[in-house]
Structure formats: C-alpha cells, structure tokens
Short mmCIF file of C-alpha atoms in Angstrom, two decimals:
data_model
loop_
_atom_site.label_atom_id
_atom_site.label_comp_id
_atom_site.label_asym_id
_atom_site.label_seq_id
_atom_site.Cartn_x
_atom_site.Cartn_y
_atom_site.Cartn_z
CA ALA B 1 104.02 84.64 87.65
CA GLN B 2 105.70 86.23 90.39
CA SER B 3 104.09 88.14 93.08
CA VAL B 4 104.88 90.10 96.25
CA THR B 5 102.95 90.62 99.41
CA GLN B 6 103.39 93.33 101.83
CA PRO B 7 100.79 92.40 104.49
CA ASP B 8 101.19 95.84 106.45
CA ILE B 9 99.56 98.75 104.74
CA HIS B 10 100.40 101.10 107.49
CA ILE B 11 102.82 100.95 110.39
CA THR B 12 103.64 103.44 113.27
CA VAL B 13 106.71 103.43 115.32
CA SER B 14 108.20 105.71 117.74
CA GLU B 15 111.44 107.43 116.88
CA GLY B 16 114.39 105.39 118.20
CA ALA B 17 112.49 102.18 118.15
CA SER B 18 113.39 99.19 116.00
CA LEU B 19 111.68 98.48 112.71
CA GLU B 20 110.59 95.56 110.66
CA LEU B 21 108.74 95.66 107.35
CA ARG B 22 107.31 92.30 106.13
CA CYS B 23 107.71 91.18 102.61
CA ASN B 24 106.60 87.69 101.15
CA TYR B 25 107.06 86.73 97.68
CA SER B 26 105.99 83.90 95.34
CA TYR B 27 108.29 82.73 92.70
CA GLY B 28 109.48 79.26 91.67
CA ALA B 29 113.21 80.02 91.32
CA THR B 30 115.56 82.13 93.08
CA PRO B 31 114.29 85.72 92.63
CA TYR B 32 115.88 89.18 92.64
CA LEU B 33 114.57 91.05 95.57
CA PHE B 34 114.56 94.83 96.17
CA TRP B 35 113.43 97.32 98.68
CA TYR B 36 112.67 100.87 97.67
CA VAL B 37 111.59 103.90 99.70
CA GLN B 38 109.33 106.71 98.31
CA SER B 39 108.99 110.04 100.00
CA PRO B 40 105.84 111.96 99.26
CA GLY B 41 105.95 113.37 95.72
CA GLN B 42 109.19 111.69 94.93
CA GLY B 43 110.39 108.77 92.85
CA LEU B 44 111.55 105.61 94.19
CA GLN B 45 115.15 105.21 95.85
CA LEU B 46 116.74 101.75 96.10
CA LEU B 47 117.52 100.93 99.57
CA LEU B 48 119.01 97.38 98.92
CA LYS B 49 118.98 94.36 96.75
CA TYR B 50 119.50 90.66 96.91
CA PHE B 51 120.65 88.58 94.10
CA SER B 52 122.66 85.90 95.45
CA GLY B 53 125.15 84.97 98.13
CA ASP B 54 125.00 86.23 101.72
CA THR B 55 121.20 86.22 102.80
CA LEU B 56 121.83 89.28 104.98
CA VAL B 57 121.91 92.38 103.00
CA GLN B 58 123.01 95.80 104.01
CA GLY B 59 121.81 98.80 102.43
CA ILE B 60 121.68 102.59 102.65
CA LYS B 61 120.48 104.69 105.64
CA GLY B 62 121.15 101.88 108.14
CA PHE B 63 118.64 99.47 106.70
CA GLU B 64 119.14 95.80 106.31
CA ALA B 65 117.13 92.77 104.93
CA GLU B 66 117.27 89.17 105.30
CA PHE B 67 116.39 86.65 102.45
CA LYS B 68 114.86 83.45 104.03
CA ARG B 69 114.10 80.94 101.26
CA SER B 70 112.27 78.51 103.49
CA GLN B 71 109.65 81.33 104.48
CA SER B 72 109.72 83.08 101.11
CA SER B 73 110.40 86.33 102.90
CA PHE B 74 112.64 89.37 102.67
CA ASN B 75 112.01 91.49 105.42
CA LEU B 76 113.32 94.93 105.93
CA ARG B 77 114.86 95.95 109.22
CA LYS B 78 116.44 98.93 110.85
CA PRO B 79 117.50 98.97 114.65
CA SER B 80 116.68 102.53 115.44
CA VAL B 81 114.20 104.65 113.30
CA HIS B 82 114.68 108.27 112.70
CA TRP B 83 111.86 110.77 111.89
CA SER B 84 113.33 111.15 108.52
CA ASP B 85 112.38 107.47 107.66
CA ALA B 86 108.85 108.33 107.45
CA ALA B 87 107.95 107.33 103.96
CA GLU B 88 106.41 104.51 101.87
CA TYR B 89 108.46 101.37 101.49
CA PHE B 90 107.98 99.02 98.53
CA CYS B 91 109.33 95.37 98.21
CA ALA B 92 109.81 94.13 94.74
CA VAL B 93 110.66 90.89 93.01
CA GLY B 94 112.27 90.37 89.67
CA LEU B 95 112.88 87.22 87.57
CA SER B 96 116.31 85.61 87.90
CA GLY B 97 117.27 85.50 84.24
CA GLY B 98 116.95 87.56 81.01
CA TYR B 99 115.54 91.04 81.02
CA GLN B 100 113.15 91.65 83.83
CA LYS B 101 109.67 92.68 84.54
CA VAL B 102 109.76 93.61 88.13
CA THR B 103 106.64 93.16 90.18
CA PHE B 104 106.20 95.61 93.17
CA GLY B 105 104.34 95.03 96.52
CA THR B 106 101.52 97.25 97.42
CA GLY B 107 103.68 99.28 99.78
CA THR B 108 103.83 99.97 103.57
CA LYS B 109 103.53 103.55 104.69
CA LEU B 110 105.67 104.17 107.77
CA GLN B 111 104.74 106.84 110.31
CA VAL B 112 107.32 107.85 112.87
CA ILE B 113 106.22 109.49 116.11
CA PRO B 114 108.20 111.59 118.24
CA LYS O 1 126.57 111.67 87.70
CA ALA O 2 123.15 113.22 87.09
CA GLY O 3 120.24 110.93 88.02
CA VAL O 4 117.13 110.11 85.92
CA THR O 5 115.29 113.15 84.97
CA GLN O 6 111.62 113.38 83.90
CA THR O 7 109.69 116.35 82.26
CA PRO O 8 107.38 117.72 82.94
CA ARG O 9 106.90 117.17 86.59
CA TYR O 10 103.23 118.03 86.48
CA LEU O 11 100.74 117.87 83.84
CA ILE O 12 97.00 118.75 83.57
CA LYS O 13 95.02 117.70 80.72
CA THR O 14 91.44 117.02 79.91
CA ARG O 15 89.66 113.82 78.80
CA GLY O 16 90.25 113.02 75.12
CA GLN O 17 93.55 114.75 74.79
CA GLN O 18 96.93 113.05 74.34
CA VAL O 19 100.09 113.65 76.26
CA THR O 20 103.82 112.88 75.89
CA LEU O 21 106.04 112.58 78.79
CA SER O 22 109.89 112.40 78.65
CA CYS O 23 112.59 110.60 80.34
CA SER O 24 116.36 111.07 80.31
CA PRO O 25 118.18 108.13 81.71
CA ILE O 26 121.50 108.20 83.65
CA SER O 27 124.41 108.59 81.34
CA GLY O 28 125.43 105.32 80.03
CA HIS O 29 122.19 103.41 80.85
CA ARG O 30 120.67 101.96 77.86
CA SER O 31 117.47 100.44 79.38
CA VAL O 32 114.43 102.61 80.28
CA SER O 33 111.41 101.22 81.94
CA TRP O 34 108.04 103.16 82.47
CA TYR O 35 105.62 102.40 85.40
CA GLN O 36 102.19 103.77 86.33
CA GLN O 37 101.62 104.40 90.07
CA THR O 38 98.09 104.91 91.27
CA PRO O 39 96.55 104.65 94.80
CA GLY O 40 94.20 101.91 93.81
CA GLN O 41 96.69 99.81 91.66
CA GLY O 42 99.84 100.63 93.03
CA LEU O 43 102.93 100.25 90.89
CA GLN O 44 102.40 98.73 87.49
CA PHE O 45 104.92 98.08 84.72
CA LEU O 46 103.97 99.66 81.38
CA PHE O 47 107.09 98.77 79.23
CA GLU O 48 110.70 98.62 78.85
CA TYR O 49 113.07 99.87 76.00
CA PHE O 50 116.60 98.95 75.20
CA SER O 51 118.53 100.05 72.33
CA GLU O 52 115.45 101.78 70.71
CA THR O 53 113.49 98.46 70.97
CA GLN O 54 110.55 97.55 73.07
CA ARG O 55 111.49 94.55 74.86
CA ASN O 56 108.89 93.96 77.39
CA LYS O 57 105.36 95.15 77.82
CA GLY O 58 102.79 95.23 80.64
CA ASN O 59 99.06 94.78 80.40
CA PHE O 60 97.96 98.23 79.38
CA PRO O 61 95.73 99.13 76.34
CA GLY O 62 97.28 100.42 73.08
CA ARG O 63 96.57 103.93 74.00
CA PHE O 64 99.88 103.64 75.92
CA SER O 65 102.92 103.82 73.71
CA GLY O 66 106.42 104.61 73.94
CA ARG O 67 109.69 104.95 72.12
CA GLN O 68 113.35 105.29 72.74
CA PHE O 69 115.90 107.44 70.84
CA SER O 70 119.58 106.54 69.83
CA ASN O 71 120.75 108.58 72.92
CA SER O 72 118.53 106.37 75.15
CA ARG O 73 116.21 109.06 76.04
CA SER O 74 112.63 107.79 76.10
CA GLU O 75 109.15 109.18 75.64
CA MET O 76 105.74 107.82 76.55
CA ASN O 77 102.55 108.83 74.99
CA VAL O 78 99.03 108.27 76.11
CA SER O 79 96.24 109.08 73.64
CA THR O 80 92.70 109.59 74.22
CA LEU O 81 93.04 110.31 77.93
CA GLU O 82 90.78 108.90 80.34
CA LEU O 83 90.05 110.03 84.05
CA GLY O 84 91.69 106.77 85.06
CA ASP O 85 94.91 107.79 83.58
CA SER O 86 95.52 110.27 86.28
CA ALA O 87 98.59 108.94 88.07
CA LEU O 88 102.30 109.31 88.86
CA TYR O 89 104.24 108.00 85.92
CA LEU O 90 107.79 106.91 86.79
CA CYS O 91 110.63 106.32 84.54
CA ALA O 92 113.48 104.02 85.75
CA SER O 93 116.99 103.36 84.03
CA SER O 94 119.47 100.76 84.13
CA LEU O 95 122.54 99.66 82.27
CA GLU O 96 120.95 96.85 80.45
CA TRP O 97 118.46 95.37 82.88
CA SER O 98 119.57 91.92 81.66
CA ARG O 99 122.59 91.13 83.57
CA ARG O 100 122.62 89.65 86.90
CA GLY O 101 123.18 92.44 89.39
CA ASP O 102 121.72 95.20 87.40
CA THR O 103 119.61 97.83 89.10
CA GLN O 104 116.84 100.22 88.17
CA TYR O 105 117.09 103.85 89.28
CA PHE O 106 114.00 105.82 89.33
CA GLY O 107 113.28 109.47 88.40
CA PRO O 108 111.03 111.77 90.35
CA GLY O 109 108.05 111.02 88.16
CA THR O 110 105.45 113.08 86.21
CA ARG O 111 102.17 113.65 87.92
CA LEU O 112 99.35 113.58 85.31
CA THR O 113 96.00 114.77 86.17
CA VAL O 114 93.25 114.18 83.67
CA LEU O 115 90.03 116.38 84.25
#
C-alpha cells in the first residue's frame, strides 16, 4: 500500500525567506503526487501535481516541487515566503492507474514571522 | 464555474443521533469522494462515488454510508453518532477520477461536533 511521510510537523520561517517542505512517499510504481494547502477552517486547495514528464513542477502562488525518484521525494519549495502563506500543507500520493484512493500525509503547519 | 459546495458548514449533534451531509460537485464532475479529517488521524478516505455507484471504500464502519444522485450530488450519512465522529468532513469532486491527469477539487468541509 502506498504511504506518505511529511517529517516536519511544524515549520517557522521569516517573511521573505525561502521555504522547503519535505515529502517522502512509498509506492512501487510511478505515483501521482500532489501538494495541497489548507487555511484554517477551509478545505484543501491544490497547489500543484505531478503525473509524468518534467520532474520540476510549477504550481500556483509561486510554489514549485521536484519529483526525485531515486529519493522517493516530492519536496515543495518557494523562494520567498509571504505572510499569507501561513497554512497547513499536505502532500498526497495516488495510484498510477485506475480509479484512485489518495493517501495524504499528516501535514506540515507553516508559521510565517514578520 | 462554481466550486464544490458543502452543506451545512457546521453541525452539532448528540451521541446516538444520525446526520446527513450534502455535497454538490463542480458542474460536469461525476466523481465525488468523501474524507474525514481529525487532528489525531489526519485526512482519511471514506468512499468515492461515480455515476451513482460506490467504486471505492476506506476502512470505516458500516455506520458511515453515502449515495450519489443522478445529478452527481452526493450525501453522506453517519448513524448512531459517537464522540469520535467529531471531525471536518471534506468532499472532493473530479471529472472521472480514473483518467491520468485528473484532479480532485475540495469543498470547504462540514464541521461536525458530537456532544
């Protein structure tokens, strides 16, 4: 069965600093990979997704993620964090064929300090 | 295009009662999935419906059930509520959720509190 690990429960960065959120997955075949963001009291918003092709994926709000098969990782990055980026971020993995049952990581809560 | 809508947004029930939550997917989307989100267990998949049929189911007891109507709207029902059912219930829709490249779009959720 597939699984997702987000090793950092909570991260604090200064506004304007760079950000990297870690995500490691376990799955035998090529997975579908997603990053979602959730603001307090809200649903999940898709930031970006990787299905195939270019391993560097660009998303919304200036985020990008890189799929590294050798490291089973799909880390999320942003060069300069804004205060509005404070939220919880979820990495997710889905099966690569047929209808999907996506597995979510436990989330990383991002705090941005001025 | 309107996003995924969920009603009600907040709900308070007592143990033993039952509850029905509703989800209207994005127009044209035929797949609806339900998730339960709690601080302790995180996001857990409940079930997925496509064309009024349940295609996929997570590891939840039979007290949790759902259905989908011909217009793709979906309802989720929880019977004999327990304190542990307190959670944010999220609905997600997608075109078919079986094509490569398909993506789920989430609603704002229904916050259920069981007293």
